[in-house]
XYZ file of C-alpha atoms in Angstrom:
679
model
C 115.423 64.572 91.569
C 116.374 65.466 95.111
C 118.667 68.285 96.070
C 122.033 67.267 97.490
C 121.851 66.786 101.243
C 124.394 69.567 101.729
C 121.893 71.988 100.278
C 118.866 70.615 102.090
C 120.601 70.657 105.455
C 122.346 73.962 104.876
C 122.496 76.040 108.072
C 120.667 79.355 108.012
C 123.926 81.328 108.007
C 125.324 79.542 104.963
C 125.483 81.347 101.616
C 122.068 81.226 99.958
C 121.427 78.553 97.381
C 121.249 80.001 93.886
C 118.151 78.103 92.866
C 119.944 76.154 90.110
C 119.448 72.430 89.718
C 122.635 70.416 89.693
C 122.597 67.274 87.589
C 122.913 63.950 89.348
C 125.621 61.566 88.300
C 124.752 60.245 84.924
C 122.973 63.264 83.457
C 120.153 65.708 84.001
C 117.483 65.201 86.662
C 114.661 62.917 85.592
C 111.103 64.050 86.013
C 108.928 60.948 85.902
C 105.478 61.517 84.392
C 103.855 58.734 86.468
C 105.003 60.528 89.600
C 103.434 63.761 88.385
C 100.193 61.951 87.570
C 100.112 60.438 91.055
C 100.747 63.813 92.688
C 98.022 65.508 90.670
C 95.584 62.714 91.477
C 96.364 63.036 95.198
C 95.832 66.809 94.950
C 92.218 66.163 94.017
C 91.513 62.975 95.948
C 92.392 64.595 99.278
C 89.836 67.448 98.980
C 87.258 64.988 97.648
C 87.834 62.725 100.653
C 87.742 65.500 103.280
C 84.708 67.334 101.932
C 81.981 64.751 102.727
C 83.325 64.550 106.295
C 83.192 68.329 106.705
C 86.961 68.485 107.273
C 87.914 70.849 104.445
C 89.614 73.155 106.962
C 92.447 70.595 107.174
C 93.339 71.548 103.614
C 94.712 74.868 104.855
C 97.579 73.436 106.966
C 98.160 70.779 104.299
C 98.601 73.475 101.667
C 100.929 75.593 103.826
C 103.032 72.553 104.786
C 103.210 71.446 101.148
C 104.575 74.837 100.127
C 106.931 74.878 103.116
C 108.326 71.485 102.168
C 109.333 72.683 98.709
C 110.717 76.175 99.276
C 114.189 76.573 100.755
C 113.980 79.570 103.085
C 115.937 80.112 106.286
C 117.109 77.349 108.549
C 114.211 76.690 110.923
C 110.667 75.390 110.795
C 109.036 78.629 111.946
C 110.922 80.652 109.312
C 109.758 78.231 106.645
C 106.134 78.384 107.798
C 105.991 82.187 107.701
C 107.369 82.216 104.162
C 105.018 79.430 103.078
C 102.003 81.209 104.560
C 102.849 84.348 102.566
C 103.185 82.350 99.344
C 99.941 80.485 100.051
C 98.046 83.725 100.657
C 99.415 85.111 97.387
C 98.328 81.956 95.579
C 94.795 82.173 96.955
C 94.462 85.858 96.038
C 95.950 85.418 92.572
C 93.990 82.294 91.642
C 91.023 84.107 93.129
C 90.847 86.025 89.864
C 90.074 82.703 88.183
C 87.903 81.372 90.997
C 85.794 84.520 90.685
C 84.724 83.783 87.119
C 84.579 80.000 86.867
C 81.313 78.167 87.711
C 82.389 76.779 91.117
C 83.256 80.046 92.860
C 85.220 79.486 96.080
C 84.029 75.933 96.695
C 86.642 74.112 98.821
C 87.150 71.088 96.556
C 87.980 72.690 93.184
C 89.883 75.626 94.697
C 92.019 73.419 96.944
C 92.477 70.956 94.093
C 93.864 73.669 91.820
C 96.130 75.107 94.517
C 97.540 71.731 95.562
C 98.007 70.734 91.912
C 99.957 73.936 91.298
C 102.234 73.241 94.255
C 102.852 69.663 93.107
C 103.514 70.748 89.521
C 105.955 73.432 90.655
C 107.830 70.946 92.843
C 107.950 68.389 90.024
C 109.244 70.917 87.496
C 111.923 72.062 89.958
C 112.856 68.471 90.706
C 112.482 69.049 94.419
C 111.793 66.430 97.022
C 109.511 67.591 99.879
C 111.487 68.205 103.025
C 110.798 70.233 106.134
C 113.462 71.483 108.533
C 112.520 70.291 112.013
C 114.935 72.675 113.699
C 113.331 74.844 116.355
C 114.827 77.736 118.289
C 114.193 78.705 121.871
C 112.831 82.060 120.770
C 110.117 80.245 118.825
C 108.417 80.063 122.210
C 108.277 83.864 122.276
C 106.807 83.978 118.770
C 104.103 81.443 119.601
C 103.666 82.800 123.120
C 102.997 86.307 121.846
C 100.233 85.037 119.591
C 98.757 82.996 122.451
C 98.794 85.872 124.957
C 97.256 88.346 122.509
C 94.591 85.846 121.447
C 93.752 85.131 125.087
C 93.181 88.795 125.886
C 91.229 89.505 122.689
C 89.000 86.454 122.909
C 88.474 86.669 126.671
C 86.111 89.613 126.203
C 83.643 87.504 124.180
C 84.298 84.028 125.583
C 81.130 82.466 126.957
C 78.855 85.106 125.455
C 76.028 84.346 123.058
C 76.226 85.358 119.422
C 73.758 88.167 120.061
C 75.779 89.474 123.004
C 78.911 89.471 120.857
C 77.376 91.986 118.449
C 78.202 94.690 121.001
C 81.907 93.869 120.495
C 81.647 93.332 116.757
C 79.747 96.525 115.986
C 82.082 98.913 117.788
C 82.539 100.935 114.603
C 81.024 101.402 111.163
C 84.277 100.226 109.564
C 83.844 96.714 110.984
C 80.285 96.556 109.685
C 81.469 97.720 106.281
C 84.244 95.126 106.170
C 81.797 92.395 107.110
C 79.554 93.490 104.237
C 82.490 93.076 101.813
C 83.174 89.612 103.244
C 79.481 88.742 102.875
C 79.384 90.036 99.323
C 82.313 87.864 98.278
C 80.785 84.809 99.972
C 77.523 85.317 98.101
C 78.828 86.203 94.627
C 81.593 83.587 94.822
C 84.555 85.820 94.074
C 86.010 89.305 94.050
C 83.275 91.911 94.158
C 85.010 94.082 91.541
C 84.478 91.229 89.079
C 80.768 90.943 90.020
C 79.899 94.552 90.654
C 76.184 94.411 89.833
C 75.515 91.420 92.101
C 77.772 92.707 94.868
C 75.822 95.963 95.255
C 73.151 94.022 97.120
C 75.599 93.310 99.935
C 77.914 96.322 100.052
C 77.577 100.054 99.606
C 78.495 101.244 96.152
C 81.139 102.179 94.988
C 82.977 99.928 97.484
C 82.449 96.916 95.208
C 84.766 98.569 92.682
C 87.143 100.795 94.646
C 87.932 99.147 97.987
C 90.817 96.599 98.240
C 89.253 93.172 98.701
C 92.210 90.847 99.224
C 91.683 90.303 102.948
C 87.939 89.768 102.522
C 88.496 87.269 99.713
C 91.126 85.389 101.728
C 88.851 85.205 104.785
C 85.861 84.219 102.638
C 87.876 81.332 101.175
C 89.030 80.269 104.642
C 85.416 80.457 105.815
C 84.356 78.159 102.973
C 86.933 75.648 104.243
C 85.756 76.060 107.843
C 82.120 75.477 106.882
C 82.902 72.934 104.129
C 80.409 74.838 102.027
C 79.981 77.874 99.839
C 76.743 78.683 101.655
C 77.492 81.368 104.269
C 74.847 80.125 106.716
C 72.960 82.336 109.151
C 74.064 85.974 109.018
C 74.662 86.225 112.767
C 76.850 83.102 112.708
C 78.801 84.479 109.747
C 79.326 87.791 111.552
C 80.751 85.981 114.579
C 83.090 83.804 112.497
C 84.362 86.837 110.623
C 85.064 88.615 113.907
C 87.040 85.649 115.242
C 89.138 85.613 112.051
C 89.992 89.276 112.639
C 90.999 88.604 116.252
C 93.239 85.767 115.069
C 94.782 88.055 112.445
C 95.753 90.623 115.077
C 97.307 87.928 117.284
C 99.295 86.731 114.250
C 100.376 90.323 113.516
C 101.947 90.616 116.969
C 103.662 87.226 116.589
C 104.871 88.103 113.080
C 106.575 91.267 114.347
C 108.452 89.232 116.965
C 109.557 86.797 114.269
C 110.418 89.639 111.859
C 112.791 91.246 114.379
C 114.556 87.922 114.865
C 114.723 87.281 111.116
C 116.332 90.668 110.457
C 118.998 89.837 113.059
C 119.902 86.715 111.130
C 121.878 83.693 112.358
C 124.340 85.849 114.324
C 121.507 86.890 116.602
C 121.278 84.046 119.084
C 121.175 83.219 122.756
C 120.024 85.849 125.212
C 120.505 88.589 122.608
C 117.853 86.990 120.388
C 115.601 86.607 123.417
C 116.045 90.282 124.311
C 115.137 91.346 120.763
C 112.041 89.130 120.585
C 110.883 90.080 124.076
C 111.267 93.792 123.302
C 109.211 93.532 120.109
C 106.564 91.485 121.935
C 106.403 93.898 124.879
C 105.967 96.936 122.651
C 103.048 95.271 120.874
C 101.457 93.966 124.063
C 101.449 97.376 125.725
C 101.056 99.585 122.656
C 97.899 101.171 121.328
C 97.581 99.136 118.147
C 95.079 96.733 119.695
C 92.725 99.705 119.251
C 92.685 98.691 115.577
C 90.330 95.900 116.651
C 87.915 98.216 118.426
C 87.950 100.710 115.557
C 87.143 97.975 113.048
C 90.252 98.568 110.911
C 90.258 94.969 109.719
C 92.036 95.444 106.377
C 94.695 97.507 108.123
C 95.357 94.676 110.587
C 95.778 92.091 107.850
C 97.759 94.490 105.663
C 100.209 95.144 108.516
C 100.420 91.396 109.156
C 101.453 90.759 105.565
C 103.908 93.675 105.679
C 105.466 92.193 108.824
C 106.175 88.985 106.866
C 106.959 90.354 103.404
C 109.349 93.172 104.364
C 111.901 91.175 106.396
C 111.966 88.375 103.810
C 112.652 90.924 101.067
C 115.326 92.756 103.088
C 117.198 89.617 104.174
C 116.535 87.021 101.470
C 118.201 83.999 103.082
C 116.994 81.805 100.264
C 117.717 80.830 96.698
C 117.230 83.056 93.692
C 113.967 81.358 92.694
C 112.512 81.752 96.185
C 113.714 85.354 96.307
C 111.670 86.243 93.236
C 108.692 84.133 94.326
C 108.498 85.786 97.754
C 109.074 89.251 96.276
C 106.089 88.769 93.964
C 104.020 87.179 96.752
C 104.687 90.163 98.995
C 103.699 92.644 96.302
C 100.466 90.832 95.502
C 99.260 90.114 99.024
C 100.058 93.511 100.491
C 98.595 95.442 97.562
C 95.445 93.311 97.326
C 94.750 93.712 101.042
C 95.656 97.383 101.513
C 97.036 99.030 98.392
C 98.352 101.976 100.399
C 101.001 99.629 101.820
C 102.049 98.454 98.379
C 104.532 101.347 98.267
C 106.454 99.885 101.219
C 106.363 96.369 99.776
C 107.715 97.751 96.504
C 110.510 99.601 98.325
C 111.553 96.422 100.139
C 111.513 94.362 96.944
C 113.558 96.967 95.061
C 116.064 97.233 97.925
C 116.442 93.461 98.209
C 116.920 92.923 94.469
C 119.322 95.823 93.935
C 121.524 95.090 96.940
C 121.640 91.406 96.016
C 122.009 92.102 92.308
C 124.990 89.776 91.877
C 122.806 86.721 92.321
C 120.788 87.855 89.280
C 123.821 88.519 87.085
C 123.193 87.239 83.567
C 119.501 86.726 84.308
C 118.251 90.295 84.443
C 115.841 89.836 81.560
C 114.016 86.893 83.142
C 114.168 88.589 86.543
C 112.623 91.764 85.148
C 109.894 89.769 83.406
C 108.955 87.955 86.616
C 108.887 91.162 88.652
C 106.912 93.046 86.004
C 104.398 90.205 85.737
C 104.004 90.187 89.515
C 103.631 93.946 89.565
C 100.961 93.737 86.863
C 98.926 91.199 88.831
C 99.393 93.200 92.031
C 98.256 96.430 90.380
C 95.109 95.020 88.742
C 92.556 95.721 91.533
C 94.057 99.159 92.160
C 93.773 99.948 88.462
C 90.099 98.969 88.573
C 89.663 101.287 91.566
C 91.305 104.272 89.889
C 89.388 103.734 86.667
C 86.103 103.543 88.593
C 84.833 106.217 90.967
C 87.916 106.592 93.161
C 89.204 110.153 93.515
C 92.703 109.503 94.835
C 93.527 113.101 95.774
C 90.394 113.798 97.797
C 90.238 110.307 99.305
C 93.790 110.568 100.641
C 92.737 113.556 102.765
C 89.580 112.000 104.188
C 88.794 112.550 107.833
C 87.769 109.724 110.113
C 88.437 107.932 113.395
C 92.137 107.278 113.839
C 94.428 104.949 115.725
C 97.432 107.239 115.920
C 100.918 105.875 115.581
C 102.735 106.472 118.861
C 105.148 109.237 117.830
C 107.823 108.074 120.248
C 107.600 104.565 118.834
C 107.466 105.829 115.239
C 110.446 108.183 115.568
C 112.346 105.980 117.997
C 111.773 102.955 115.788
C 113.089 104.848 112.780
C 116.181 105.945 114.675
C 116.700 102.399 115.944
C 116.424 101.152 112.376
C 119.100 103.616 111.242
C 121.292 102.637 114.183
C 120.939 98.970 113.329
C 121.531 99.457 109.597
C 124.593 101.655 110.161
C 126.066 99.554 112.970
C 129.508 98.108 112.485
C 128.251 94.547 112.282
C 125.536 95.228 109.696
C 126.445 98.126 107.441
C 128.667 95.984 105.225
C 126.128 93.193 104.899
C 123.533 92.989 102.152
C 120.750 92.833 104.736
C 122.020 95.960 106.474
C 122.265 97.864 103.204
C 118.790 96.773 102.079
C 117.386 97.744 105.479
C 118.993 101.187 105.176
C 117.402 101.708 101.745
C 114.017 100.627 103.097
C 114.229 102.833 106.193
C 115.294 105.925 104.273
C 112.724 105.313 101.533
C 109.925 104.680 104.035
C 110.906 107.797 105.960
C 110.618 109.847 102.793
C 107.203 108.349 102.003
C 105.789 108.920 105.501
C 107.361 112.358 105.846
C 106.386 113.399 102.329
C 102.764 112.365 102.802
C 102.629 114.185 106.135
C 104.077 117.330 104.558
C 101.537 117.140 101.743
C 98.626 116.863 104.185
C 99.883 119.762 106.267
C 100.087 121.935 103.166
C 96.719 120.906 101.727
C 94.405 120.498 104.716
C 96.607 121.878 107.519
C 96.692 118.758 109.717
C 97.353 115.038 109.725
C 94.276 112.977 108.904
C 93.048 109.406 108.658
C 95.429 108.048 106.030
C 98.551 109.591 107.494
C 98.117 107.443 110.585
C 97.582 104.398 108.365
C 100.841 105.085 106.526
C 102.652 105.819 109.784
C 101.642 102.352 111.035
C 103.813 100.858 108.287
C 106.691 102.934 109.648
C 106.108 101.408 113.083
C 106.284 97.914 111.554
C 109.630 98.763 109.965
C 110.921 100.185 113.232
C 109.886 97.123 115.255
C 111.390 94.618 112.845
C 114.614 96.657 112.805
C 115.130 95.895 116.488
C 116.741 92.711 115.240
C 119.552 94.663 113.590
C 120.096 96.633 116.797
C 120.317 93.360 118.701
C 123.471 92.548 116.762
C 125.158 95.462 118.508
C 124.791 93.708 121.867
C 127.945 92.037 123.047
C 127.525 88.257 122.715
C 128.361 85.840 125.469
C 132.031 84.867 125.212
C 132.790 81.466 123.772
C 134.269 78.981 126.246
C 138.059 78.875 126.213
C 139.803 75.885 124.723
C 140.360 73.098 127.105
C 137.766 74.367 129.591
C 136.076 71.768 131.686
C 132.907 73.800 132.153
C 129.981 71.430 131.440
C 127.796 72.198 128.434
C 124.703 71.864 130.616
C 126.005 74.591 132.918
C 126.719 76.898 129.979
C 123.245 76.343 128.603
C 121.725 76.936 132.012
C 123.541 80.253 132.267
C 122.331 81.283 128.817
C 118.756 80.299 129.748
C 119.012 82.382 132.909
C 120.139 85.414 130.939
C 117.266 84.844 128.510
C 114.690 84.781 131.304
C 116.222 87.959 132.702
C 116.022 89.580 129.243
C 112.313 88.741 128.955
C 111.561 90.114 132.423
C 113.527 93.278 131.673
C 111.717 93.885 128.377
C 108.287 93.360 129.945
C 109.121 95.792 132.736
C 110.658 98.487 130.552
C 108.288 98.369 127.593
C 105.055 96.699 128.748
C 104.654 98.260 132.177
C 104.761 94.945 134.039
C 105.751 95.521 137.675
C 105.638 91.893 138.904
C 103.181 92.612 141.704
C 105.017 95.666 143.062
C 102.764 98.713 143.498
C 103.774 102.123 142.254
C 104.892 104.880 144.594
C 101.248 106.019 144.683
C 99.955 102.497 145.519
C 98.372 102.168 142.094
C 98.205 99.040 139.918
C 100.846 98.511 137.266
C 100.571 100.402 133.980
C 100.080 97.015 132.311
C 96.447 96.950 133.474
C 95.683 100.234 131.722
C 96.910 99.275 128.260
C 94.254 98.925 125.528
C 94.678 95.167 125.130
C 93.998 94.440 128.797
C 91.189 96.988 128.914
C 89.534 95.187 125.982
C 90.150 91.861 127.719
C 88.043 92.987 130.663
C 85.084 93.742 128.412
C 85.440 97.513 128.460
C 85.802 97.868 124.706
C 82.268 96.894 123.764
C 79.798 99.279 122.224
C 76.431 100.218 123.725
C 74.498 98.283 121.071
C 73.883 95.170 123.171
C 70.190 95.853 123.986
C 69.483 97.043 120.437
C 71.108 93.957 118.890
C 69.090 91.720 121.209
C 65.896 93.537 120.226
C 66.667 93.166 116.525
C 67.583 89.486 116.662
C 64.886 88.317 119.065
C 61.959 90.351 117.752
C 62.238 93.029 115.132
C 63.980 91.436 112.150
C 60.934 89.229 111.737
C 58.664 92.307 111.752
C 60.254 93.885 108.673
C 57.921 94.194 105.671
C 60.495 92.938 103.186
C 61.965 96.351 102.452
C 64.669 98.382 104.207
C 64.615 98.566 107.993
C 65.213 101.801 109.919
C 65.891 101.426 113.638
C 65.117 104.519 115.699
C 65.678 102.919 119.081
C 67.484 105.826 120.678
C 67.730 109.591 120.805
C 71.400 109.120 119.823
C 71.670 109.364 116.022
C 74.897 107.354 115.870
C 73.343 104.477 117.802
C 70.431 104.484 115.391
C 72.800 104.463 112.420
C 74.734 101.447 113.716
C 71.535 99.630 114.736
C 70.166 100.179 111.236
C 73.459 98.984 109.708
C 73.411 95.807 111.835
C 69.790 95.182 110.834
C 70.548 95.514 107.122
C 73.550 93.184 107.427
C 71.531 90.559 109.267
C 68.894 90.881 106.532
C 71.750 90.565 103.996
C 70.966 93.865 102.298
C 74.041 95.870 103.244
C 73.975 97.685 99.920
C 70.904 99.625 101.024
C 73.004 101.415 103.635
C 74.190 103.890 101.017
C 70.765 105.521 101.145
C 70.149 104.655 104.778
C 73.216 106.556 105.940
C 70.928 109.589 106.106
C 69.436 107.990 109.228
C 72.241 109.803 111.016
C 70.601 113.127 110.126
C 67.299 112.156 111.767
C 67.563 113.828 115.170
C 65.184 111.822 117.322
C 63.709 113.239 120.518
C 61.135 111.537 122.740
C 59.791 114.871 123.977
C 60.334 117.164 121.007
C 59.208 120.710 120.583
C 56.987 121.387 117.591
C 59.983 122.646 115.641
C 62.119 119.613 116.571
C 59.380 117.202 115.580
C 58.836 118.836 112.181
C 62.575 118.718 111.508
C 62.683 115.050 112.511
C 59.693 114.260 110.292
C 61.203 116.055 107.306
C 64.601 114.363 107.730
C 62.880 110.977 107.927
C 60.853 111.736 104.791
C 64.043 112.734 102.959
C 65.668 109.463 103.972
C 62.671 107.378 102.886
C 62.555 109.202 99.537
C 66.015 107.837 98.664
C 65.127 104.212 99.409
C 64.302 101.667 96.689
C 61.255 100.348 98.571
C 58.939 101.218 101.422
C 60.779 100.727 104.711
C 59.827 99.470 108.137
C 60.587 102.127 110.757
C 61.056 100.854 114.313
C 60.531 103.529 116.978
C 61.075 102.837 120.673
C 58.642 105.544 121.845
C 54.959 104.660 121.225
C 53.720 108.256 121.117
C 56.339 109.233 118.509
C 55.711 106.023 116.543
C 51.962 106.642 116.289
C 52.441 110.297 115.376
C 55.024 109.523 112.672
C 52.783 106.849 111.125
C 49.848 109.262 110.995
C 51.878 112.092 109.476
C 53.642 109.870 106.920
C 50.319 108.359 105.860
C 48.797 111.829 105.520
C 51.720 112.887 103.332
C 51.328 109.692 101.241
C 54.774 108.456 102.157
C 54.938 104.670 101.866
C 56.350 103.375 105.151
C 55.336 101.138 108.027
C 56.075 102.604 111.453
C 56.066 100.116 114.325
C 56.400 100.707 118.022
C 59.505 98.780 119.081
C 60.432 99.186 122.727
C 63.994 98.089 123.428
C 64.039 94.770 125.264
C 65.399 94.963 128.773
C 64.853 98.713 129.086
């Protein structure tokens, strides 16, 4: 049965559809079994047809478009695609629990067949006819343009470089190497590592296989299987490069999602140059902000977690959709956000609670079924976190861990929160359900961020690693709330009755104001000066922001010569056991070089013992005391390894001396002189 055309073509500012099926004339909607059989057959024939041609990657847009054609969210194509992408990601992560234990792992054909079959079955049961809204808005250009600009600057740094040269950009931090090892582990074991813990320890450092959130790595591993049309990960260096490109794409999508989120929060009343001003402001703040440093710091799960927050939160706060979609997207948001970065699950839960409570009338008489759906979704969402807590995760001590940080800009964090309050309490929004839900979310998020900060100050005396991670969620909420503030702008007056002013002229004037709004936002918030030098004849601030700095290749690490040496010569010299790279007198460089070597040998799990490489203080001209300390630290490291290692030393004198002393002490190890190529 098809929905009435009045429902299908409903404008985005119309009252949301309740999700109930209305009978056609003559009785209840008919669900023909032959139609279902045909749909299920097509769900499997399509993957079977694409796989031999190596075109499995086409299944991803097919799946998203299939979901988009059945859900009734918003009034435009871009709105529908964001919602469908969130639901698709939730489906992949949830069915991933099954994919992880069945015989086929994440093979493209059976996984896509199951997912497409589920979509077809859901549409058939709901009696829905596939239909996509083809309506586009002018500000869609800003959403897509933001993604394109960010991608250009991120990818420009590595464009044209060989895979070996790209390692210097990939291995900028240990976190990136760790995330790649989780991705590799899932590709090799065929599912979530926490469901294959013994096998996964080969590829990732224990206890990460049990305690670290793996949703983003599973999602990217499944996408990679589609891209390669195979469950075989291929050469390790190729896999590392593909993973890195997925992360760059995720950050570009995060920036675009925040632009869309601000517009979505504004709703249908936000239009014309006001909508342009809101979108341009959100885009400018992301283009010139410091969050592109997340890429350089290797905070890959954080990037994808913030991306999912940027989609899930606005949809929960302003559920311009039917009751069924409201619950589906609420559950999808909980699952995806919690699976990717469980720390952000608190904010997803706040948004879901706010959206359901403020819109409680639509669930009147159905609270039991609503509660069951939400509890079931919460149970699925909490499963990996429960495994983490029941394993080796010490929540209290972990939450105070130190580490490299990408600090939330305090002006943006506090200013965004104040903007959110201003928008939620504004005259045009405070009486709306969206405004009330936004107020609940902002206040609740403020209490979470402030409470966690207070706790850290009173336990360790300062803000640490995870406070900045939580504060990033506050920045997302502040940026999306710009849409509510945009409603406070005075709209362009409607033309008077009987006016002879041509429509083309009116539209031209609105377009001119929109261009002016974009230019203003870029100047005020992104530091763009349109070729005009500062008073001190310096370049515009735009050229100093982290994204542009990365674009010019200044974000790479100093591992380029070491990566080249490993790939072109030394990996083949390993004796089959662990590999220790002592290429430098910088312990951190040696640690990362060793980590890269183990990943390229696909033995990332050995890094748990090899982390002690950092304690080996190498010197090419050591004193007797320094040498003995270096020898002892190296012996201690080797003693923790499961097999005799190969030790690569750039200095021949030190290499020969270490080999002699280790042999004399009956320490099983092969020390090789390995001068760094190009030095």
